[in-house]
Short mmCIF file of C-alpha atoms and ligand atoms in Angstrom, two decimals:
data_model
loop_
_atom_site.label_atom_id
_atom_site.label_comp_id
_atom_site.label_asym_id
_atom_site.label_seq_id
_atom_site.Cartn_x
_atom_site.Cartn_y
_atom_site.Cartn_z
CA MET A 1 38.52 67.58 35.76
CA THR A 2 41.80 65.89 36.51
CA GLN A 3 42.60 64.93 40.06
CA PRO A 4 45.17 67.21 41.74
CA PHE A 5 48.28 65.21 42.65
CA LEU A 6 48.73 66.41 46.22
CA GLN A 7 46.02 68.26 48.12
CA ILE A 8 46.34 70.13 51.39
CA GLN A 9 42.84 70.87 52.59
CA GLY A 10 41.91 73.18 55.46
CA ILE A 11 44.90 72.26 57.60
CA ARG A 12 44.91 73.63 61.13
CA LYS A 13 47.39 72.81 63.86
CA GLU A 14 47.16 73.87 67.47
CA TYR A 15 49.81 73.34 70.13
CA GLY A 16 47.94 74.00 73.35
CA THR A 17 46.73 77.57 72.96
CA VAL A 18 49.13 78.33 70.06
CA VAL A 19 47.57 78.14 66.60
CA ALA A 20 50.63 77.23 64.50
CA VAL A 21 48.79 77.15 61.16
CA GLN A 22 45.21 77.59 60.06
CA ASN A 23 43.17 77.36 56.90
CA VAL A 24 46.06 76.09 54.77
CA ASN A 25 44.71 75.04 51.37
CA LEU A 26 46.93 74.06 48.50
CA ASP A 27 46.87 71.85 45.40
CA VAL A 28 50.26 70.72 44.17
CA GLU A 29 50.81 69.43 40.65
CA LYS A 30 52.85 66.34 39.91
CA GLY A 31 56.45 67.36 39.22
CA GLU A 32 55.96 70.84 40.63
CA PHE A 33 58.57 72.66 42.71
CA LEU A 34 56.56 74.50 45.33
CA THR A 35 58.16 76.56 48.09
CA PHE A 36 56.81 77.63 51.46
CA LEU A 37 58.33 81.07 52.01
CA GLY A 38 57.92 83.10 55.18
CA PRO A 39 59.65 84.42 58.28
CA SER A 40 60.57 82.25 61.25
CA GLY A 41 57.52 81.01 63.16
CA SER A 42 55.05 81.50 60.28
CA GLY A 43 54.04 77.82 60.14
CA LYS A 44 56.13 76.43 57.26
CA SER A 45 57.71 73.50 59.11
CA THR A 46 54.48 72.64 60.89
CA THR A 47 52.76 72.22 57.52
CA LEU A 48 55.66 70.18 56.14
CA TYR A 49 55.79 67.90 59.19
CA ILE A 50 52.09 67.21 58.85
CA LEU A 51 52.72 66.14 55.24
CA ALA A 52 55.60 63.94 56.39
CA GLY A 53 53.40 62.39 59.06
CA PHE A 54 55.55 63.48 62.02
CA ASP A 55 52.52 65.24 63.39
CA ASN A 56 48.77 65.08 62.92
CA PRO A 57 46.71 68.16 62.09
CA THR A 58 44.06 69.40 64.51
CA ALA A 59 41.73 69.70 61.51
CA GLY A 60 41.90 69.25 57.75
CA ASP A 61 43.14 66.56 55.40
CA ILE A 62 46.00 65.80 53.03
CA LYS A 63 45.51 63.64 49.97
CA LEU A 64 47.87 62.01 47.51
CA ASN A 65 46.19 61.00 44.24
CA GLY A 66 42.83 61.56 45.90
CA ALA A 67 43.39 59.28 48.91
CA THR A 68 43.95 60.59 52.44
CA LEU A 69 47.44 60.17 53.86
CA LEU A 70 46.48 60.83 57.46
CA SER A 71 45.78 57.18 58.25
CA THR A 72 49.17 56.12 56.83
CA PRO A 73 52.05 56.19 59.34
CA SER A 74 55.04 58.36 58.48
CA HIS A 75 57.39 55.54 57.45
CA GLN A 76 54.83 54.13 55.01
CA ARG A 77 54.05 57.40 53.27
CA ASN A 78 56.95 57.07 50.82
CA ILE A 79 57.78 60.74 51.21
CA GLY A 80 61.46 61.74 51.14
CA MET A 81 62.72 64.33 53.58
CA VAL A 82 65.84 66.50 53.87
CA PHE A 83 66.36 68.74 56.89
CA GLN A 84 68.47 71.78 57.72
CA ARG A 85 70.93 69.81 59.83
CA TYR A 86 72.61 66.86 58.26
CA THR A 87 70.86 63.81 59.55
CA LEU A 88 73.19 61.23 58.06
CA PHE A 89 74.09 58.20 60.16
CA PRO A 90 77.63 59.06 61.32
CA HIS A 91 78.76 55.45 61.73
CA LEU A 92 77.70 54.49 58.19
CA SER A 93 79.63 55.29 55.01
CA VAL A 94 78.13 57.49 52.29
CA GLY A 95 77.18 54.41 50.27
CA GLU A 96 75.58 52.73 53.30
CA ASN A 97 73.67 55.90 54.13
CA ILE A 98 72.20 56.04 50.63
CA ALA A 99 71.46 52.30 50.69
CA PHE A 100 69.71 52.50 54.05
CA PRO A 101 66.13 53.27 52.86
CA LEU A 102 66.46 50.52 50.24
CA ARG A 103 67.70 47.95 52.79
CA VAL A 104 64.78 48.84 55.07
CA ARG A 105 62.53 48.09 52.10
CA ARG A 106 64.35 44.75 51.65
CA LYS A 107 65.49 45.42 48.07
CA PRO A 108 67.86 42.80 46.55
CA LYS A 109 71.58 43.61 46.87
CA ALA A 110 72.18 44.03 43.12
CA GLU A 111 69.37 46.59 42.94
CA VAL A 112 70.67 48.43 46.01
CA ASP A 113 74.21 48.62 44.61
CA ALA A 114 72.99 49.88 41.24
CA LYS A 115 70.78 52.48 42.88
CA VAL A 116 73.57 53.74 45.15
CA ARG A 117 75.81 54.23 42.09
CA GLN A 118 73.00 56.00 40.23
CA MET A 119 72.34 58.31 43.19
CA LEU A 120 76.03 59.14 43.65
CA ARG A 121 76.13 60.09 39.98
CA LEU A 122 72.98 62.21 40.36
CA VAL A 123 74.48 64.30 43.17
CA ARG A 124 77.95 64.24 41.59
CA LEU A 125 79.68 62.35 44.39
CA GLU A 126 81.07 59.37 42.47
CA GLY A 127 84.07 57.94 44.33
CA TYR A 128 82.86 59.06 47.78
CA GLU A 129 81.02 55.83 48.50
CA ASP A 130 83.32 54.68 51.34
CA ARG A 131 83.77 58.02 53.11
CA LYS A 132 82.26 58.70 56.48
CA PRO A 133 80.00 61.80 56.65
CA ALA A 134 82.33 63.44 59.21
CA ASN A 135 85.05 63.60 56.54
CA MET A 136 82.94 65.61 54.12
CA SER A 137 82.01 69.28 53.83
CA GLY A 138 78.57 70.55 54.82
CA GLY A 139 77.57 70.90 51.18
CA GLN A 140 78.66 67.36 50.37
CA GLN A 141 76.76 66.02 53.37
CA GLN A 142 73.59 67.73 52.18
CA ARG A 143 74.06 66.15 48.76
CA VAL A 144 74.33 62.73 50.42
CA ALA A 145 71.16 63.49 52.39
CA LEU A 146 69.46 64.39 49.09
CA ALA A 147 70.70 61.17 47.47
CA ARG A 148 69.44 59.12 50.41
CA ALA A 149 66.03 60.84 50.32
CA LEU A 150 65.67 60.16 46.59
CA ALA A 151 67.08 56.61 46.57
CA TYR A 152 63.73 54.83 46.78
CA ASP A 153 62.09 57.10 44.18
CA PRO A 154 59.56 58.78 46.47
CA PRO A 155 56.83 60.62 44.56
CA VAL A 156 57.23 63.61 46.89
CA LEU A 157 60.34 65.14 48.42
CA LEU A 158 60.10 67.53 51.37
CA MET A 159 63.00 69.84 52.16
CA ASP A 160 63.06 72.00 55.29
CA GLU A 161 65.64 74.81 54.99
CA PRO A 162 68.23 72.31 53.71
CA LEU A 163 70.80 74.98 52.85
CA SER A 164 70.50 77.42 55.72
CA ALA A 165 73.54 76.02 57.56
CA LEU A 166 75.78 76.60 54.50
CA ASP A 167 77.60 79.76 53.46
CA LYS A 168 76.30 81.89 50.60
CA LYS A 169 78.53 80.59 47.81
CA LEU A 170 77.92 76.95 48.65
CA ARG A 171 74.22 77.64 49.03
CA GLU A 172 74.00 79.02 45.50
CA GLU A 173 75.97 76.08 44.15
CA ILE A 174 73.62 73.56 45.73
CA GLN A 175 70.53 75.55 44.70
CA TYR A 176 71.69 75.00 41.15
CA GLU A 177 72.21 71.28 41.87
CA ILE A 178 68.74 70.97 43.37
CA ARG A 179 67.23 72.61 40.28
CA ARG A 180 69.08 70.22 38.01
CA ILE A 181 68.07 67.19 40.09
CA HIS A 182 64.44 68.34 40.09
CA GLN A 183 64.50 68.65 36.31
CA GLN A 184 66.26 65.32 35.85
CA THR A 185 64.07 63.27 38.16
CA GLY A 186 60.70 65.04 37.83
CA VAL A 187 60.10 64.47 41.58
CA THR A 188 57.51 66.75 43.19
CA ILE A 189 59.29 68.99 45.69
CA LEU A 190 57.88 70.95 48.61
CA TYR A 191 60.63 73.22 49.88
CA VAL A 192 60.80 75.46 52.95
CA THR A 193 62.89 78.61 53.14
CA HIS A 194 62.84 82.09 54.71
CA ASP A 195 65.08 83.39 51.91
CA GLN A 196 63.12 85.10 49.12
CA GLU A 197 66.00 84.92 46.67
CA GLU A 198 66.29 81.17 47.16
CA ALA A 199 62.53 80.79 46.71
CA LEU A 200 62.56 82.83 43.50
CA ARG A 201 65.52 80.95 42.10
CA LEU A 202 64.15 77.45 42.72
CA SER A 203 60.38 77.47 42.58
CA ASP A 204 57.64 77.01 40.04
CA ARG A 205 55.25 78.50 42.60
CA ILE A 206 55.66 80.05 46.03
CA ALA A 207 53.22 79.97 48.95
CA VAL A 208 53.91 82.97 51.18
CA PHE A 209 53.32 82.18 54.86
CA SER A 210 52.61 84.86 57.43
CA LYS A 211 51.49 84.20 61.01
CA GLY A 212 50.21 80.70 60.32
CA VAL A 213 48.26 81.43 57.14
CA ILE A 214 49.12 81.47 53.44
CA ASP A 215 48.82 85.08 52.29
CA GLN A 216 49.24 84.29 48.60
CA ILE A 217 50.24 81.50 46.22
CA GLY A 218 51.72 82.23 42.83
CA THR A 219 54.77 82.29 40.60
CA GLY A 220 57.57 84.65 41.59
CA PRO A 221 56.64 87.22 38.91
CA GLU A 222 52.96 87.05 39.94
CA LEU A 223 53.76 87.72 43.59
CA TYR A 224 56.13 90.54 42.69
CA ALA A 225 53.84 92.27 40.20
CA ASN A 226 50.61 91.78 42.08
CA PRO A 227 51.10 91.22 45.81
CA ALA A 228 47.81 90.38 47.53
CA THR A 229 48.82 91.82 50.89
CA ARG A 230 51.16 94.41 52.27
CA PHE A 231 53.14 91.59 53.88
CA VAL A 232 53.78 89.90 50.50
CA ALA A 233 54.72 93.26 48.96
CA GLU A 234 57.27 93.81 51.73
CA PHE A 235 58.62 90.27 51.82
CA ILE A 236 59.24 89.84 48.08
CA GLY A 237 61.48 92.44 46.47
CA ASP A 238 62.10 95.99 47.59
CA SER A 239 59.17 98.28 48.16
CA ASN A 240 58.34 101.81 49.28
CA PHE A 241 55.22 102.63 51.26
CA LEU A 242 53.61 106.03 51.57
CA PRO A 243 50.46 106.96 53.43
CA CYS A 244 47.69 108.00 51.05
CA GLU A 245 44.09 109.09 51.12
CA ILE A 246 41.37 107.26 49.24
CA LEU A 247 39.25 109.74 47.26
CA SER A 248 36.93 107.11 45.77
CA SER A 249 37.00 103.37 45.28
CA ALA A 250 35.45 100.54 43.30
CA PRO A 251 36.13 96.82 43.90
CA GLY A 252 39.88 96.33 43.32
CA ARG A 253 40.52 99.94 42.27
CA ALA A 254 40.89 103.30 44.02
CA SER A 255 41.61 106.92 43.25
CA ILE A 256 44.08 108.31 45.71
CA SER A 257 45.75 111.47 46.86
CA ILE A 258 49.40 111.38 47.96
CA CYS A 259 51.04 114.02 50.17
CA ASP A 260 48.17 116.42 49.34
CA THR A 261 49.98 117.19 46.09
CA MET A 262 49.37 114.33 43.69
CA THR A 263 46.13 112.70 42.66
CA VAL A 264 46.33 109.29 41.01
CA PRO A 265 43.14 107.88 39.49
CA ASP A 266 42.32 104.19 39.13
CA VAL A 267 45.13 102.47 41.03
CA PRO A 268 44.96 98.69 41.74
CA MET A 269 43.76 98.18 45.32
CA HIS A 270 44.22 95.13 47.57
CA GLY A 271 42.05 94.49 50.59
CA SER A 272 39.68 97.18 51.78
CA ALA A 273 40.08 100.29 53.85
CA SER A 274 37.81 101.03 56.78
CA GLY A 275 38.20 104.80 56.32
CA SER A 276 39.94 106.98 53.80
CA LYS A 277 43.43 106.21 55.12
CA ALA A 278 45.52 103.64 53.26
CA SER A 279 49.07 102.98 52.04
CA VAL A 280 50.40 103.06 48.53
CA MET A 281 53.25 100.73 47.53
CA LEU A 282 55.76 101.69 44.85
CA ARG A 283 58.66 99.54 43.61
CA PRO A 284 61.96 101.48 43.42
CA GLU A 285 62.49 100.60 39.74
CA ARG A 286 59.04 101.90 38.75
CA LEU A 287 59.76 105.46 39.92
CA PHE A 288 61.10 108.31 37.83
CA LEU A 289 62.70 111.59 38.84
CA SER A 290 62.49 114.83 36.93
CA LYS A 291 63.81 118.27 37.65
CA ALA A 292 61.22 120.12 35.59
CA SER A 293 57.84 120.55 37.26
CA PRO A 294 55.57 118.00 35.55
CA ASP A 295 51.74 117.93 35.44
CA LYS A 296 51.71 115.67 38.42
CA GLY A 297 54.25 114.31 40.85
CA VAL A 298 55.41 114.31 44.44
CA PRO A 299 57.97 116.95 45.43
CA VAL A 300 60.96 115.29 47.09
CA THR A 301 64.50 116.10 48.12
CA VAL A 302 67.44 113.92 47.17
CA SER A 303 69.11 112.67 50.34
CA ASP A 304 71.58 110.13 48.92
CA ILE A 305 72.88 108.79 45.61
CA THR A 306 74.70 105.45 45.40
CA PHE A 307 76.32 103.97 42.31
CA LEU A 308 75.63 100.22 42.20
CA GLY A 309 77.10 99.22 38.85
CA ASN A 310 74.22 98.54 36.51
CA ASN A 311 71.88 100.81 38.42
CA ILE A 312 71.87 103.86 40.60
CA HIS A 313 70.09 104.03 43.90
CA VAL A 314 68.66 107.43 44.81
CA VAL A 315 67.15 107.97 48.26
CA THR A 316 64.58 110.75 48.33
CA ARG A 317 62.50 112.30 51.10
CA THR A 318 59.08 113.90 50.99
CA GLY A 319 58.25 117.13 52.81
CA LYS A 320 56.71 115.04 55.59
CA GLY A 321 59.89 113.00 55.97
CA HIS A 322 58.84 109.78 54.23
CA GLU A 323 61.76 108.09 52.54
CA LEU A 324 61.46 106.62 49.04
CA SER A 325 64.09 104.57 47.20
CA VAL A 326 64.40 105.09 43.48
CA ARG A 327 66.43 102.79 41.26
CA LEU A 328 67.43 104.22 37.91
CA PRO A 329 69.32 102.33 35.21
CA PHE A 330 72.93 103.38 34.75
CA GLY A 331 73.15 106.31 32.34
CA HIS A 332 69.55 107.45 32.94
CA GLU A 333 69.14 111.09 31.90
CA ALA A 334 67.61 112.08 35.27
CA ILE A 335 70.94 111.30 36.94
CA ALA A 336 73.01 113.83 35.02
CA GLY A 337 73.83 116.71 37.31
CA LEU A 338 71.74 115.31 40.18
CA SER A 339 73.22 115.95 43.62
CA ARG A 340 72.34 115.54 47.24
CA GLY A 341 69.95 118.24 48.47
CA ASP A 342 68.34 118.81 45.06
CA ALA A 343 64.59 119.36 44.96
CA VAL A 344 63.05 117.12 42.27
CA TRP A 345 59.69 115.61 41.27
CA LEU A 346 58.92 111.98 41.73
CA ARG A 347 56.64 110.40 39.16
CA PHE A 348 55.21 106.98 38.33
CA ASP A 349 52.51 105.36 36.21
CA ALA A 350 49.22 104.56 37.93
CA GLU A 351 49.68 100.86 37.12
CA ALA A 352 52.97 100.84 39.04
CA ALA A 353 51.17 101.78 42.27
CA HIS A 354 49.32 99.39 44.60
CA VAL A 355 47.00 100.57 47.33
CA PHE A 356 46.70 98.49 50.49
CA GLY A 357 43.78 99.08 52.83
CA ASP A 358 44.32 98.52 56.53
CA SER A 359 41.93 95.56 56.65
CA ARG A 360 42.13 92.39 54.57
P1 LIG B 1 58.46 78.07 60.72
O1 LIG B 1 58.88 76.74 60.23
O2 LIG B 1 57.75 78.89 59.68
O3 LIG B 1 59.60 78.85 61.32
P2 LIG B 1 56.90 76.58 62.67
O4 LIG B 1 55.95 75.82 61.80
O5 LIG B 1 58.07 75.85 63.19
O6 LIG B 1 57.38 77.90 61.88
O7 LIG B 1 56.12 77.20 63.90
C1 LIG B 1 54.88 77.86 63.80
C2 LIG B 1 54.39 78.25 65.18
O8 LIG B 1 54.05 77.09 65.93
C3 LIG B 1 55.41 79.00 66.01
O9 LIG B 1 54.74 79.97 66.77
C4 LIG B 1 56.00 77.92 66.89
O10 LIG B 1 56.48 78.47 68.08
C5 LIG B 1 54.81 77.02 67.12
N1 LIG B 1 55.21 75.61 67.34
C6 LIG B 1 55.79 74.81 66.42
N2 LIG B 1 56.02 73.58 66.93
C7 LIG B 1 55.56 73.61 68.21
C8 LIG B 1 55.49 72.65 69.26
N3 LIG B 1 55.94 71.39 69.13
N4 LIG B 1 54.95 73.05 70.43
C9 LIG B 1 54.48 74.30 70.60
N5 LIG B 1 54.50 75.25 69.66
C10 LIG B 1 55.04 74.93 68.46
MG1 LIG B 2 60.86 75.91 60.28
#
């Protein structure tokens, strides 16, 4: 078996009585773009800082090419880092900022100059060498920070919410730049964000953090199609949840009853339920509406219809008041003649449903 490039093994970090992260296990491939995604306070930065060596874990190990990094001080780990706030040296020019990590490593001047030019080209800031950071936009400053972090060819680059101080348009522009730079350099990137769209756009794989643990690791499509926990299902993409009753279950599957009106056999089930009560998750684009009474379905009332260009968003309500969003493609036959207040049937395929028990 080949050696994983970067290994995070059983990491736990306590701050006094606060357990910031626990049981974090992760193998990262060389050249991979892996994102830590999760809400504020879920332990993303803590894990990243332990990798950077700013902090030591309470338990666990991290290994690069099979050797522990914990005994190596931060500045000798050769790991690049870019933070949310621009951390450029304000009194140094752009060129001097990028040259800084090379000067610290006592590289010859000719090599430093060549590298600075190469890095400026990489982040598309040729001609800005003599500017001071204060005279540049936020997006440009983050590109300088990226150039500086990559200047000494670190095998791993860590980025902690590097775009969250920028506005949406600039953020998307730099996301595209980061993707290009990742592809051009082949550097392994560990990236932190709380923005699911950013994570989906950038990453090869995503580790979803919740309350100090990783709930699930996978590609964007894997997490979307097969969320391991209710939290992942809610955090990635849009989702509807309805209470349901478990009629029978086998490992990973369940037959359920919804709203006392619809029985769905053999639905994928995640976690286990302590009793017969559980929740069923349905993605808005996997639901259908029909006016004719079908063999099976949930009776709902249409409470709102919104035209969104390429799709139409229909909000429906069950008899018990549970709201369900339905997204139909523009021109879908079910839309014709549909108006607010209509009583319709909601349908879906069993494979589109996911049951979540109340215990993991
Ligand atoms: P994230 O980056 O996902 O927003 P953090 O890793 O920063 O989350 O924080 C995880 C948890 O650890 C939070 O509850 C936070 O308050 C706590 N924490 C982080 N750093 C410290 C610290 N230096 N001292 C005490 N608690 C901390
Ligand atoms: Mg953070």
